GROMACS .gro file of C-alpha atoms in nm:
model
  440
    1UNK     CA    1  -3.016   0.358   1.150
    2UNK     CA    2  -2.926   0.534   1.477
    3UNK     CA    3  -2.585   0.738   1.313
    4UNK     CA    4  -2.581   1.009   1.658
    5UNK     CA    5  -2.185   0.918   1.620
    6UNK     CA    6  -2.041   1.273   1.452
    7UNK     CA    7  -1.806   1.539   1.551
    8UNK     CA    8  -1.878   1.952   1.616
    9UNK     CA    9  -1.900   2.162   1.309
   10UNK     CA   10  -1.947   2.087   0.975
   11UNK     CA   11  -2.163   2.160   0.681
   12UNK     CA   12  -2.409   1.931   0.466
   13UNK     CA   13  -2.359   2.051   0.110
   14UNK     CA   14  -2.563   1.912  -0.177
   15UNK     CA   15  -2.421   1.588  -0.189
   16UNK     CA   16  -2.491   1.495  -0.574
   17UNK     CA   17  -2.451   1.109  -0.469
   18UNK     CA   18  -2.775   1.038  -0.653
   19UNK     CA   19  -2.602   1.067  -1.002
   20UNK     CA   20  -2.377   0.781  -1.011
   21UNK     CA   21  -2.466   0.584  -0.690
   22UNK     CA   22  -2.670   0.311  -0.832
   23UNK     CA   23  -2.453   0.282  -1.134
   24UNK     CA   24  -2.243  -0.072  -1.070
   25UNK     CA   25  -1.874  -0.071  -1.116
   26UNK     CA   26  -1.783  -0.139  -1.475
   27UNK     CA   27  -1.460  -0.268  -1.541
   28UNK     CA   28  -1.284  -0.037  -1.842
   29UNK     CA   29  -0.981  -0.196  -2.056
   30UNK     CA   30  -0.753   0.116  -2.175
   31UNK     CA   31  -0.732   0.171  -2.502
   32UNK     CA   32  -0.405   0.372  -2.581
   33UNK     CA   33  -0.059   0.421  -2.380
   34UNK     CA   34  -0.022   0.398  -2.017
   35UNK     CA   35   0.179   0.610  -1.808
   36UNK     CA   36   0.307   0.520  -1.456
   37UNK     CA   37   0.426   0.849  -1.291
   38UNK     CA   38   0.720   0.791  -1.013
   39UNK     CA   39   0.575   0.949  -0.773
   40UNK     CA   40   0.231   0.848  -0.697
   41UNK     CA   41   0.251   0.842  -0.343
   42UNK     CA   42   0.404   1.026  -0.028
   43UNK     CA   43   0.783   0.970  -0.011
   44UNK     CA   44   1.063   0.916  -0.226
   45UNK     CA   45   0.985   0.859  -0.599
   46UNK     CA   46   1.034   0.450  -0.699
   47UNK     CA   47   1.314   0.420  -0.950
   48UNK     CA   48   1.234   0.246  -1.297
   49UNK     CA   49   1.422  -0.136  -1.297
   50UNK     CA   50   1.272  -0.168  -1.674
   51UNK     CA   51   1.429  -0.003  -1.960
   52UNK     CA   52   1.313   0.137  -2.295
   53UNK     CA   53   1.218  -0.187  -2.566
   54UNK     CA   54   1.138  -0.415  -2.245
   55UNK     CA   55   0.800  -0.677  -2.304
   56UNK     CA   56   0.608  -0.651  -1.965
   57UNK     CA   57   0.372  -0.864  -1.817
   58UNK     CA   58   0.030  -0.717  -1.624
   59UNK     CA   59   0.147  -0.734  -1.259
   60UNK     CA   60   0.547  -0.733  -1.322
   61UNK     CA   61   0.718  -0.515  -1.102
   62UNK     CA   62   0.860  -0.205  -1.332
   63UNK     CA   63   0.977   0.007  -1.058
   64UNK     CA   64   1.071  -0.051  -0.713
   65UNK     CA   65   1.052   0.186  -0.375
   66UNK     CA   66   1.293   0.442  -0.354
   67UNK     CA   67   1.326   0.396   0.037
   68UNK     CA   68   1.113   0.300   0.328
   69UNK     CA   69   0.894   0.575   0.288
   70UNK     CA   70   0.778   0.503  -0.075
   71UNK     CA   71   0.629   0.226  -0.279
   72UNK     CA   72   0.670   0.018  -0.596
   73UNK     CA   73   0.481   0.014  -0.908
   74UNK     CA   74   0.344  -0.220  -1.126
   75UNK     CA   75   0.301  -0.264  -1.509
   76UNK     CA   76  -0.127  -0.323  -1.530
   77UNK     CA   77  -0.116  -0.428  -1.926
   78UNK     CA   78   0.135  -0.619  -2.103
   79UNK     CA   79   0.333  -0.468  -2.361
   80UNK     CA   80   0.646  -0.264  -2.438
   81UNK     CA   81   0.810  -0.042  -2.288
   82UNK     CA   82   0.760   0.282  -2.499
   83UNK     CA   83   0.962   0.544  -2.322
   84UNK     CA   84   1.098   0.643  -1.962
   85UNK     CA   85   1.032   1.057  -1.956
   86UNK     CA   86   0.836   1.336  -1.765
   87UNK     CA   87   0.474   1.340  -1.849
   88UNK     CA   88   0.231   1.581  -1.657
   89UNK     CA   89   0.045   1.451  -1.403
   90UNK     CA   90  -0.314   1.587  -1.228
   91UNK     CA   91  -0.176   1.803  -1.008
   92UNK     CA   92   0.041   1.990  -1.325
   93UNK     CA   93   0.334   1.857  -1.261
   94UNK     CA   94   0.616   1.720  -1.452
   95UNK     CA   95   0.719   1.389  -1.324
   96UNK     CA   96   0.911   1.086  -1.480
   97UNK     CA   97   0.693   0.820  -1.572
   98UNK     CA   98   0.695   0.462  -1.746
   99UNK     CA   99   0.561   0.437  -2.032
  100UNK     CA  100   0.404   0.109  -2.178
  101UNK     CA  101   0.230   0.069  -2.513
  102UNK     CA  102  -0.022  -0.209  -2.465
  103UNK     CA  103  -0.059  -0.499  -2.697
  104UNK     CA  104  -0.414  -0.555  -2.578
  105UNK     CA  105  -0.267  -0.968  -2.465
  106UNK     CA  106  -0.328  -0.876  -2.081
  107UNK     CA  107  -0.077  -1.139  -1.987
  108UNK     CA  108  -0.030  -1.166  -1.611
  109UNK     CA  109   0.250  -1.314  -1.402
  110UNK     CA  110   0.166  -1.587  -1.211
  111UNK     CA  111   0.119  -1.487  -0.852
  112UNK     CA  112   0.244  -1.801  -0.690
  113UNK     CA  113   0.047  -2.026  -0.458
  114UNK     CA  114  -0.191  -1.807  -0.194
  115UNK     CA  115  -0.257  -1.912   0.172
  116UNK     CA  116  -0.452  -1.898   0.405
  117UNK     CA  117  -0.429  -1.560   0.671
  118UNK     CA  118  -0.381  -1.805   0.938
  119UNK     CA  119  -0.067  -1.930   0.821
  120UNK     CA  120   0.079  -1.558   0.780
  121UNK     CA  121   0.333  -1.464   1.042
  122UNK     CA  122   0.279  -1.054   1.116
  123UNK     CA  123   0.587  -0.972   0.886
  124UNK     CA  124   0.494  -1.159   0.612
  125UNK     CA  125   0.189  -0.991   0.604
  126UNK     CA  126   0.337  -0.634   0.686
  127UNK     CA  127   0.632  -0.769   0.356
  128UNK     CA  128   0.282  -0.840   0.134
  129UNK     CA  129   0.153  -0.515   0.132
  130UNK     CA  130   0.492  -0.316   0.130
  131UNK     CA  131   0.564  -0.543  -0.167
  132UNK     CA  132   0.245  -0.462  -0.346
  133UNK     CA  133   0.348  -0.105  -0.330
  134UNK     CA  134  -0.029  -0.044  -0.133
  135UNK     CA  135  -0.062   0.348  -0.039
  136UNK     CA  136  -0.357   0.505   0.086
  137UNK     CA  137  -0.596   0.562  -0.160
  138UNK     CA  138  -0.799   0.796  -0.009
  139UNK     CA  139  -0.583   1.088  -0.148
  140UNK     CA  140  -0.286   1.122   0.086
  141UNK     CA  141  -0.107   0.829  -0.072
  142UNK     CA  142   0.099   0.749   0.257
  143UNK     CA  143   0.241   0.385   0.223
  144UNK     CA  144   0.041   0.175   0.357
  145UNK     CA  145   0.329  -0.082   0.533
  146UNK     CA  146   0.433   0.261   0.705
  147UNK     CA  147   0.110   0.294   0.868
  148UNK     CA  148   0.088  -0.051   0.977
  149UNK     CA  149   0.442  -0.082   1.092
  150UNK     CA  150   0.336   0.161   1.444
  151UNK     CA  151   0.604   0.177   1.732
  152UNK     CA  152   0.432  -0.015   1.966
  153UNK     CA  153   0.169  -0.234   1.811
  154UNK     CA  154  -0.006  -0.358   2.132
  155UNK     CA  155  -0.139  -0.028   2.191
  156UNK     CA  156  -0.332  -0.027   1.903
  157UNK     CA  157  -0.716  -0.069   2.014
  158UNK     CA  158  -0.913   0.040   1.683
  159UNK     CA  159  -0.819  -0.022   1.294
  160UNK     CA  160  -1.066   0.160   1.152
  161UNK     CA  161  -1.245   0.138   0.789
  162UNK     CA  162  -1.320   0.484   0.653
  163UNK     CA  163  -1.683   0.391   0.510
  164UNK     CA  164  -1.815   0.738   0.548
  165UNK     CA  165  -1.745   0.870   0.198
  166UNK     CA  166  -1.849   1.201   0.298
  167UNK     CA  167  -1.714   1.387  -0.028
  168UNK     CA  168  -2.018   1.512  -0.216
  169UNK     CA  169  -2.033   1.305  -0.568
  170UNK     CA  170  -1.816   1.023  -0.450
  171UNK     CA  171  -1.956   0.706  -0.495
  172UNK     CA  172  -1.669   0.428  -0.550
  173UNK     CA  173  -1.629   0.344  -0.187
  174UNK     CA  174  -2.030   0.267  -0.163
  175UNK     CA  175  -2.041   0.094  -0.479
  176UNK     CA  176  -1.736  -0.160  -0.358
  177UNK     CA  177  -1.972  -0.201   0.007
  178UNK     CA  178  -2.255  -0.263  -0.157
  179UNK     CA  179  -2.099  -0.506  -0.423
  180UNK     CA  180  -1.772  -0.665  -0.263
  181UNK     CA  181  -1.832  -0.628   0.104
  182UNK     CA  182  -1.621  -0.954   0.173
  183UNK     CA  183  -1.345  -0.813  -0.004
  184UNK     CA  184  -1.372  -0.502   0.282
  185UNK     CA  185  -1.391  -0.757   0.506
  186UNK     CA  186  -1.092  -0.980   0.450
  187UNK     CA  187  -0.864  -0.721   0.381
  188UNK     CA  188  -0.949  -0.581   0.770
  189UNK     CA  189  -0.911  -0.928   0.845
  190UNK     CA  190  -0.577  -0.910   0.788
  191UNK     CA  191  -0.473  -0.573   0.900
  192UNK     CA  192  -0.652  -0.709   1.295
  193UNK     CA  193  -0.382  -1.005   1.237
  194UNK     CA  194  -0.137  -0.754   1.323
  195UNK     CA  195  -0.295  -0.619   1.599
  196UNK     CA  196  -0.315  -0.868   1.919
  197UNK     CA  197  -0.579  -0.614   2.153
  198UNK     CA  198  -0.773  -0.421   1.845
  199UNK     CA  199  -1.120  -0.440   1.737
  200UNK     CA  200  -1.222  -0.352   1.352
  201UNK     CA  201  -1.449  -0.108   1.331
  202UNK     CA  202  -1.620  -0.036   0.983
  203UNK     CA  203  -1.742   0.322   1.038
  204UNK     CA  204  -2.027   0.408   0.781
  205UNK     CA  205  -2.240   0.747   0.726
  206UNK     CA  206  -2.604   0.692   0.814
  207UNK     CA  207  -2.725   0.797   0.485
  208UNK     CA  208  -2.583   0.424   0.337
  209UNK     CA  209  -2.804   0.213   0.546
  210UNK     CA  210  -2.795  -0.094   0.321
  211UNK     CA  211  -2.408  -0.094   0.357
  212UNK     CA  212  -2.442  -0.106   0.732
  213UNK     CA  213  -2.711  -0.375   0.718
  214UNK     CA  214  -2.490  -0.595   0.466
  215UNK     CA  215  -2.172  -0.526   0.682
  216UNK     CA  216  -2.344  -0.622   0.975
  217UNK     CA  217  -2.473  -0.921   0.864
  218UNK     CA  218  -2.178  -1.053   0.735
  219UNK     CA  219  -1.964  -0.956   1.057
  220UNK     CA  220  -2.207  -1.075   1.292
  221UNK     CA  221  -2.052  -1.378   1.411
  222UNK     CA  222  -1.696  -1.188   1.422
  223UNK     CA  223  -1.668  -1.037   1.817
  224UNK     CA  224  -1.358  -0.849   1.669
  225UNK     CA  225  -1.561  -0.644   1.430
  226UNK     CA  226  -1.805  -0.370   1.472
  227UNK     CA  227  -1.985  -0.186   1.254
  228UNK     CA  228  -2.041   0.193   1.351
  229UNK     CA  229  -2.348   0.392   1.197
  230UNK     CA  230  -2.207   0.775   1.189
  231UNK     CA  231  -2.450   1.064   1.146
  232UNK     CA  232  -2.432   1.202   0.769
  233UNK     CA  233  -2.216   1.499   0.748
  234UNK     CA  234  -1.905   1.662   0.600
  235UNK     CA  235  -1.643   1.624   0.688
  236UNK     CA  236  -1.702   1.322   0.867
  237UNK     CA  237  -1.415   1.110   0.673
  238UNK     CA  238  -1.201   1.370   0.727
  239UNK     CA  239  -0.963   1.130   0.928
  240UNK     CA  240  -0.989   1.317   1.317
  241UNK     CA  241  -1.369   1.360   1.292
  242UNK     CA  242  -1.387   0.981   1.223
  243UNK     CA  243  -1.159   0.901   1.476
  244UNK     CA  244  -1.348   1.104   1.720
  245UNK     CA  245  -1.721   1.023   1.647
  246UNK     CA  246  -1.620   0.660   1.610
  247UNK     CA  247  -1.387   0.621   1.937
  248UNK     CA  248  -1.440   0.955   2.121
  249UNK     CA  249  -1.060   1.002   2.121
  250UNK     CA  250  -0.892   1.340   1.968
  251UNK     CA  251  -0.587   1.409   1.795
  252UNK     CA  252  -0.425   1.730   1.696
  253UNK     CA  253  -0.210   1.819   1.423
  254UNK     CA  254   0.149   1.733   1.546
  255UNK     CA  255  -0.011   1.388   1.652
  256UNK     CA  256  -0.050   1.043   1.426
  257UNK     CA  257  -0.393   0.812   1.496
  258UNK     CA  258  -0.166   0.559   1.642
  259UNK     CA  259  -0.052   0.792   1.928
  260UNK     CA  260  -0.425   0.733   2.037
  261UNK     CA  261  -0.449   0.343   1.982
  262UNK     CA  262  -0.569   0.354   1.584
  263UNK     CA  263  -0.498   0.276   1.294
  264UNK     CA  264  -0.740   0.435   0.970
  265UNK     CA  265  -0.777   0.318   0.598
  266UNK     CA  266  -1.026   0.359   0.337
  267UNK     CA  267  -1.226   0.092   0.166
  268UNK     CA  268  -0.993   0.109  -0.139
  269UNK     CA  269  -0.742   0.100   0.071
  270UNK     CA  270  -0.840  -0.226   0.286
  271UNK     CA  271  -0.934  -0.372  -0.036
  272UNK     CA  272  -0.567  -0.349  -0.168
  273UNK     CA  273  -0.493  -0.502   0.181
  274UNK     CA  274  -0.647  -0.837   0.125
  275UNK     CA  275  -0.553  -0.850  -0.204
  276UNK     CA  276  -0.204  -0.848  -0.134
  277UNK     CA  277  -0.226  -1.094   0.148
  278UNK     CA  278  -0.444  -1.339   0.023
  279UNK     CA  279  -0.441  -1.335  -0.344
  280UNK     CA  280  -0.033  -1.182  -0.367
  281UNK     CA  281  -0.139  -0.921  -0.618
  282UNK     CA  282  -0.011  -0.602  -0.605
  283UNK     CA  283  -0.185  -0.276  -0.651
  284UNK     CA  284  -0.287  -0.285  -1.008
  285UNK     CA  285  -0.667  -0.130  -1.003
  286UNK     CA  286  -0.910   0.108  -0.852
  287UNK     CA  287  -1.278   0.241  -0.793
  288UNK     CA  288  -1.326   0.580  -0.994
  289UNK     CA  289  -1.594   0.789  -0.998
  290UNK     CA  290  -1.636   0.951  -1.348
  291UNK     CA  291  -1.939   1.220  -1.281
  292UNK     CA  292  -2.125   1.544  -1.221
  293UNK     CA  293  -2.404   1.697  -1.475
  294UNK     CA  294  -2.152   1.794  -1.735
  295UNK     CA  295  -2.139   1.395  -1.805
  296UNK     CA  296  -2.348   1.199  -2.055
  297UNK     CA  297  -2.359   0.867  -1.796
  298UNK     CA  298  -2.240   0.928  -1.456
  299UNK     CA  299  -2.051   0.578  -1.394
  300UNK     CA  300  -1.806   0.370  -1.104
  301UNK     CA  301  -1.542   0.235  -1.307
  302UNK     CA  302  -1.267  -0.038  -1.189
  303UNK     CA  303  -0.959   0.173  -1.383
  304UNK     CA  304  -0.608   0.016  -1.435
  305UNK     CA  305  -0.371   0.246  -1.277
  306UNK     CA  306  -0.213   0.416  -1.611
  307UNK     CA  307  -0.518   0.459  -1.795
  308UNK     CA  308  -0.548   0.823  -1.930
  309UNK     CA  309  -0.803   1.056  -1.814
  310UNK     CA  310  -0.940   1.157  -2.181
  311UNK     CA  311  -1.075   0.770  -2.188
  312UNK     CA  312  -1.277   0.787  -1.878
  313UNK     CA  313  -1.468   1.051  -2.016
  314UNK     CA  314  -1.533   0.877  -2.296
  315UNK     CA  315  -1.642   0.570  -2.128
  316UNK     CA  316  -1.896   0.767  -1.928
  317UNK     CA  317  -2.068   0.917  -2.245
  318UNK     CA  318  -1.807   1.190  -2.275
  319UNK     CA  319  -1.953   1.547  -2.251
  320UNK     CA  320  -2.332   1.595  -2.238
  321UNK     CA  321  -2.248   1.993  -2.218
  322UNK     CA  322  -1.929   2.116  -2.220
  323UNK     CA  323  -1.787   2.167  -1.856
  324UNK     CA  324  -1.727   2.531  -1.685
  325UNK     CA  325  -1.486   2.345  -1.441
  326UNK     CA  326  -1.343   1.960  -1.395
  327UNK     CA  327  -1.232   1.868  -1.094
  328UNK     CA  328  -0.970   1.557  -0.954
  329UNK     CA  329  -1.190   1.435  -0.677
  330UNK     CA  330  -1.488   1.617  -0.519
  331UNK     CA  331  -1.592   1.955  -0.468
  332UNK     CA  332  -1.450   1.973  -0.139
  333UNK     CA  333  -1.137   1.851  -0.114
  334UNK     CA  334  -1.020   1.808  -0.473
  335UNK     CA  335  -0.883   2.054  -0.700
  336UNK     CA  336  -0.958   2.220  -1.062
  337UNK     CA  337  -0.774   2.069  -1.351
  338UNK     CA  338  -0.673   2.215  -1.667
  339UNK     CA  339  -0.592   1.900  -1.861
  340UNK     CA  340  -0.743   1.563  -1.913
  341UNK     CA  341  -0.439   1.427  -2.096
  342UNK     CA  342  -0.314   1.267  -1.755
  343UNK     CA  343  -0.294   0.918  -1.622
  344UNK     CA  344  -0.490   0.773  -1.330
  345UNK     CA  345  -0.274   0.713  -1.039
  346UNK     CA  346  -0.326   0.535  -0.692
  347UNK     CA  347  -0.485   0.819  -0.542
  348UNK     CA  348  -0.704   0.909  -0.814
  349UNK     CA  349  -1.061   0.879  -0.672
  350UNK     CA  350  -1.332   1.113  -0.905
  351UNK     CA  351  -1.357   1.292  -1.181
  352UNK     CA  352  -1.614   1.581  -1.092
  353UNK     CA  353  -1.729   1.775  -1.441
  354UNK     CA  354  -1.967   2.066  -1.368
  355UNK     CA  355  -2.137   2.295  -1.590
  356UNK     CA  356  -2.081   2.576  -1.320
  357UNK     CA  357  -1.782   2.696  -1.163
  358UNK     CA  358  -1.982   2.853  -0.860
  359UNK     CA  359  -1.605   2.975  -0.705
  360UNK     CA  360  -1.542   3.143  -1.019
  361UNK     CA  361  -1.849   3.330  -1.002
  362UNK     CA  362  -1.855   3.398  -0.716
  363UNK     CA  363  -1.799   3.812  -0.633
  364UNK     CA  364  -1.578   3.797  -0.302
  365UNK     CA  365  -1.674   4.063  -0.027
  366UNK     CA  366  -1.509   4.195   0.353
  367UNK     CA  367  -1.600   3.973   0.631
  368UNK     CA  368  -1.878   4.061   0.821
  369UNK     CA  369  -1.764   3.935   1.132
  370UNK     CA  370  -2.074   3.662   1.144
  371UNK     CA  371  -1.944   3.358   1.299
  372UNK     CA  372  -2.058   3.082   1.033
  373UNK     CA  373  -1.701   2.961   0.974
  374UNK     CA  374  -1.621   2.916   1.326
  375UNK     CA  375  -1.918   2.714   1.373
  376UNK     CA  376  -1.919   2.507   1.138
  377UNK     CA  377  -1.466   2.442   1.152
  378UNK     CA  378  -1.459   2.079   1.265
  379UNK     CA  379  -1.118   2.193   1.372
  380UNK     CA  380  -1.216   2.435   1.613
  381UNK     CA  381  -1.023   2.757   1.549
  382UNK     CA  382  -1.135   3.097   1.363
  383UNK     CA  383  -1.087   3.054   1.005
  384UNK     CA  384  -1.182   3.457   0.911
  385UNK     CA  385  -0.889   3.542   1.172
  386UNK     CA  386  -0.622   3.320   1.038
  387UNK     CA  387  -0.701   3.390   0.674
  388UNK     CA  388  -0.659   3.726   0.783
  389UNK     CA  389  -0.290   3.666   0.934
  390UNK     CA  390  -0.211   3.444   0.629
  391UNK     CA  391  -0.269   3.754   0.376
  392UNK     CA  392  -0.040   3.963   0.607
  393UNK     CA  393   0.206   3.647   0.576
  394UNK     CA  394   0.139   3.698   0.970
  395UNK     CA  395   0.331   3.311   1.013
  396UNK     CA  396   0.360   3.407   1.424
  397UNK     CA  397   0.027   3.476   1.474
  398UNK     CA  398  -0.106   3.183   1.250
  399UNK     CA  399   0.078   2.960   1.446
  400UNK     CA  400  -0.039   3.110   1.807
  401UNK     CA  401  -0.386   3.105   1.678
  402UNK     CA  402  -0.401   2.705   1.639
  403UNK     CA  403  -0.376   2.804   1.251
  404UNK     CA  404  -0.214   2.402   1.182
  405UNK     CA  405  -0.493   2.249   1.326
  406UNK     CA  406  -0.675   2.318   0.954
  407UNK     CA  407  -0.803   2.037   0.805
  408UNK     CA  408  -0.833   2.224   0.539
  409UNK     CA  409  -1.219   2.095   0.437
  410UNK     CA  410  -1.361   2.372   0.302
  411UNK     CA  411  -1.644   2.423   0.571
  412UNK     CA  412  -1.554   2.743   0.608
  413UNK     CA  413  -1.542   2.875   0.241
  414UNK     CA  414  -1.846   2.683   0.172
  415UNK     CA  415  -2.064   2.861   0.473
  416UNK     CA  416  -1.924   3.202   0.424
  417UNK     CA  417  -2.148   3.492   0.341
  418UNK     CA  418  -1.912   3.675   0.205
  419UNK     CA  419  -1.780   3.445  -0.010
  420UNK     CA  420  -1.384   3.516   0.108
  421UNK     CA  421  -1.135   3.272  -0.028
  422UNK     CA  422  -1.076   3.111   0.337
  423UNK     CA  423  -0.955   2.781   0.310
  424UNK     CA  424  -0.729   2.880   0.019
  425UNK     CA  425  -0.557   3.138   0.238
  426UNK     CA  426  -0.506   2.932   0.535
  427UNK     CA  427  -0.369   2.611   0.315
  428UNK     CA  428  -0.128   2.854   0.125
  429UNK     CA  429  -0.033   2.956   0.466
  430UNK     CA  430   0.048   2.611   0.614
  431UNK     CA  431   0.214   2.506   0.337
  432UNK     CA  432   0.495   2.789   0.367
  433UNK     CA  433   0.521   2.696   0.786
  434UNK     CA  434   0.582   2.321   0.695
  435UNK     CA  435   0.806   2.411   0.453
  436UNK     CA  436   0.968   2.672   0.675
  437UNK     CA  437   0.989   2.387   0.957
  438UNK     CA  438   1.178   2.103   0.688
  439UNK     CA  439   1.478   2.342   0.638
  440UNK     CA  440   1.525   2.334   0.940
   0.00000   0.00000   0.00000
């Protein structure tokens, strides 16, 4: 399946796909409360336009964006409205949420009469999707009508489909190929609607060769769609690396895809699209991946945004041993949690539970001065050198040594001998200089 279309660097970790990726996607009512956290994407929090004792419908709009750069949120049960208050979300924070008990009715709005994408004018289509309250669900949870709103739209030559799924684990975005591949399809559909001069490309990793041979087939009458077979390796989702194995153009930190003609969203993501265009729901749902050898029955669930963490588990078997580490997302890119008593969000993609915590174990030693993480940084700067200037809190020399161009994959950690803490340092470190640089 050809896949020579990759990037320099990178590592190929165990990828632990085989666990859940023939599992179908099961779709999971929620049993108790639902909590909607403000703040579920990048950008200002949405304020609440329902109030404590309020009946809800699934789909009603229960809080609306809190600027441009933000996003509304929908009810995804009917019920009442229990409370308005902080709950703690995945990431440990304390944010205000919406809280609805659910009568177990799942009553929905009507969604008013759908058209066809023909008879969509750009705006209204650009309107749909900002009024769904559609972010990217990849993880960064930018809003999506942002992203598709560029300065100069004609110069867009690629919208791009992030099919690689490269995070070890992760198996939602193959499961919705494999099962809804029009649904990928339309929802691209509608994002090339805005785009006069770009071609859709739907970029997959090599190692999902029925998805490319089902995407092909279906897009082989459509001379605005390709569909790219990348070679298997992380991080090859990792936004630049796709750009540049699918396109061969390169973008640095201080620069957005669109400044080099493209325009990148993941299968969730395009899904959510279409939905909004052609069906007028908003962003209610999405794929999770509940795994990893700490659970009874690995599983891809279709998960109500709301629905607490504790019942995922349980639908998946609950614990089969009791975990050493769970994890929001993969092994990667996600991060250790200390709580399941949280709600799903947008950006929720995995649940990882291991029975090792291999980085806990792990006995850290000096660097040895070998070279593995700058070969394998798909960023192409010396990790072991800026780790070093971020313990000194060396923010200068960080910066002169390319230190923002970080990714921050994990490559680095992953391949090092000695086992240093590298990615941690240099993402601690970034953090502080973009902080540093919105004060001023």
């Amino acid at each position: 399946m050809g896949g020579k279309l990759t990037f320099n660097g990178g590592i190929h970790p165990y990828d632990g796909k085989d666990l859940s990726k023939d599992k179908p996607i099961r779709d999971i009512l929620p049993k108790g409360d639902l909590v909607y956290p403000l703040s579920q994407h990048i950008g200002a929090p949405a304020k609440p336009v329902v109030k404590k004792g309020d009946h809800v419908l699934t789909g009603q709009l229960i809080a609306e964006a809190g600027g441009f750069v933000s996003a509304p949120i929908y009810a995804t049960v009917s019920g009442t409205v229990k409370a308005i208050e902080p709950h703690r979300t995945v990431v440990g924070d304390n944010v205000m949420s919406v809280v609805i008990e659910n009568d177990g009715q799942y009553e929905e709005v009507d969604y008013g009469v759908c058209k066809p994408l023909a008879e969509h004018t750009k705006e209204e289509i650009i309107q749909k999707v900002q009024k769904a309250g559609v972010v990217g669900m990849g993880g960064a949870g930018f809003p999506t009508h942002v992203k598709l709103s560029p300065k100069e739209p004609d110069k867009i030559d690629y919208v791009i489909v992030n099919g690689a799924e490269c995070e070890p684990y992760l198996t939602s975005d193959y499961r919705r190929m494999i099962e809804e591949p029009q649904k990928v399809i339309d929802g691209l559909r509608c994002e090339l609607a805005l785009f006069d001069n770009a071609k859709g490309v739907i970029a997959i990793e090599n190692n999902k060769p029925d998805c490319i041979e089902k995407m092909k087939e279906l897009t082989k009458d459509d001379d605005r769609i390709l569909v790219k077979a990348l070679k298997t390796k992380y991080p090859q989702g990792s936004e630049r690396q796709l750009i540049y194995a699918s396109t061969g153009r390169a973008i640095n930190c201080d620069m957005l895809p669109s400044d080099v003609g493209c325009i990148v969203n993941n299968v969730d993501t395009v899904c959510a699209i279409g939905a909004a265009v052609l069906e007028n729901k908003p962003l209610m749902y999405r794929i999770v991946t509940v795994t990893g050898d700490a659970i009874a029955d690995p599983c891809n669930f279709r998960v109500r945004i709301g629905t607490n963490y504790h019942e995922l588990i349980e639908e998946a078997g609950g614990f089969k041993q009791e975990p050493a580490k769970i994890i929001s997302g993969g092994p990667m890119m996600g991060f250790g949690i200390f709580d399941l008593d949280v709600p799903t969000t947008k950006t929720a993609s995995a649940l990882l539970c291991l029975t090792k915590d291999d980085v806990s174990a792990a006995k850290t030693g000096p660097c040895i001065s070998c070279g593995m993480c700058v070969e394998v940084c798909p960023g192409r700067v010396v990790p072991s050198r800026l780790a070093k200037a971020a313990e000194h809190g060396d923010k200068e020399g960080f910066v002169k040594m390319n230190g923002m161009e970080c990714c921050e994959c994990g490559c680095c950690s992953f391949i090092c001998p000695a086992k240093r803490p590298l990615t941690q340092e240099i993402k601690s470190m970034r953090k502080m200089i973009l902080a540093d640089r919105k004060k001023k």
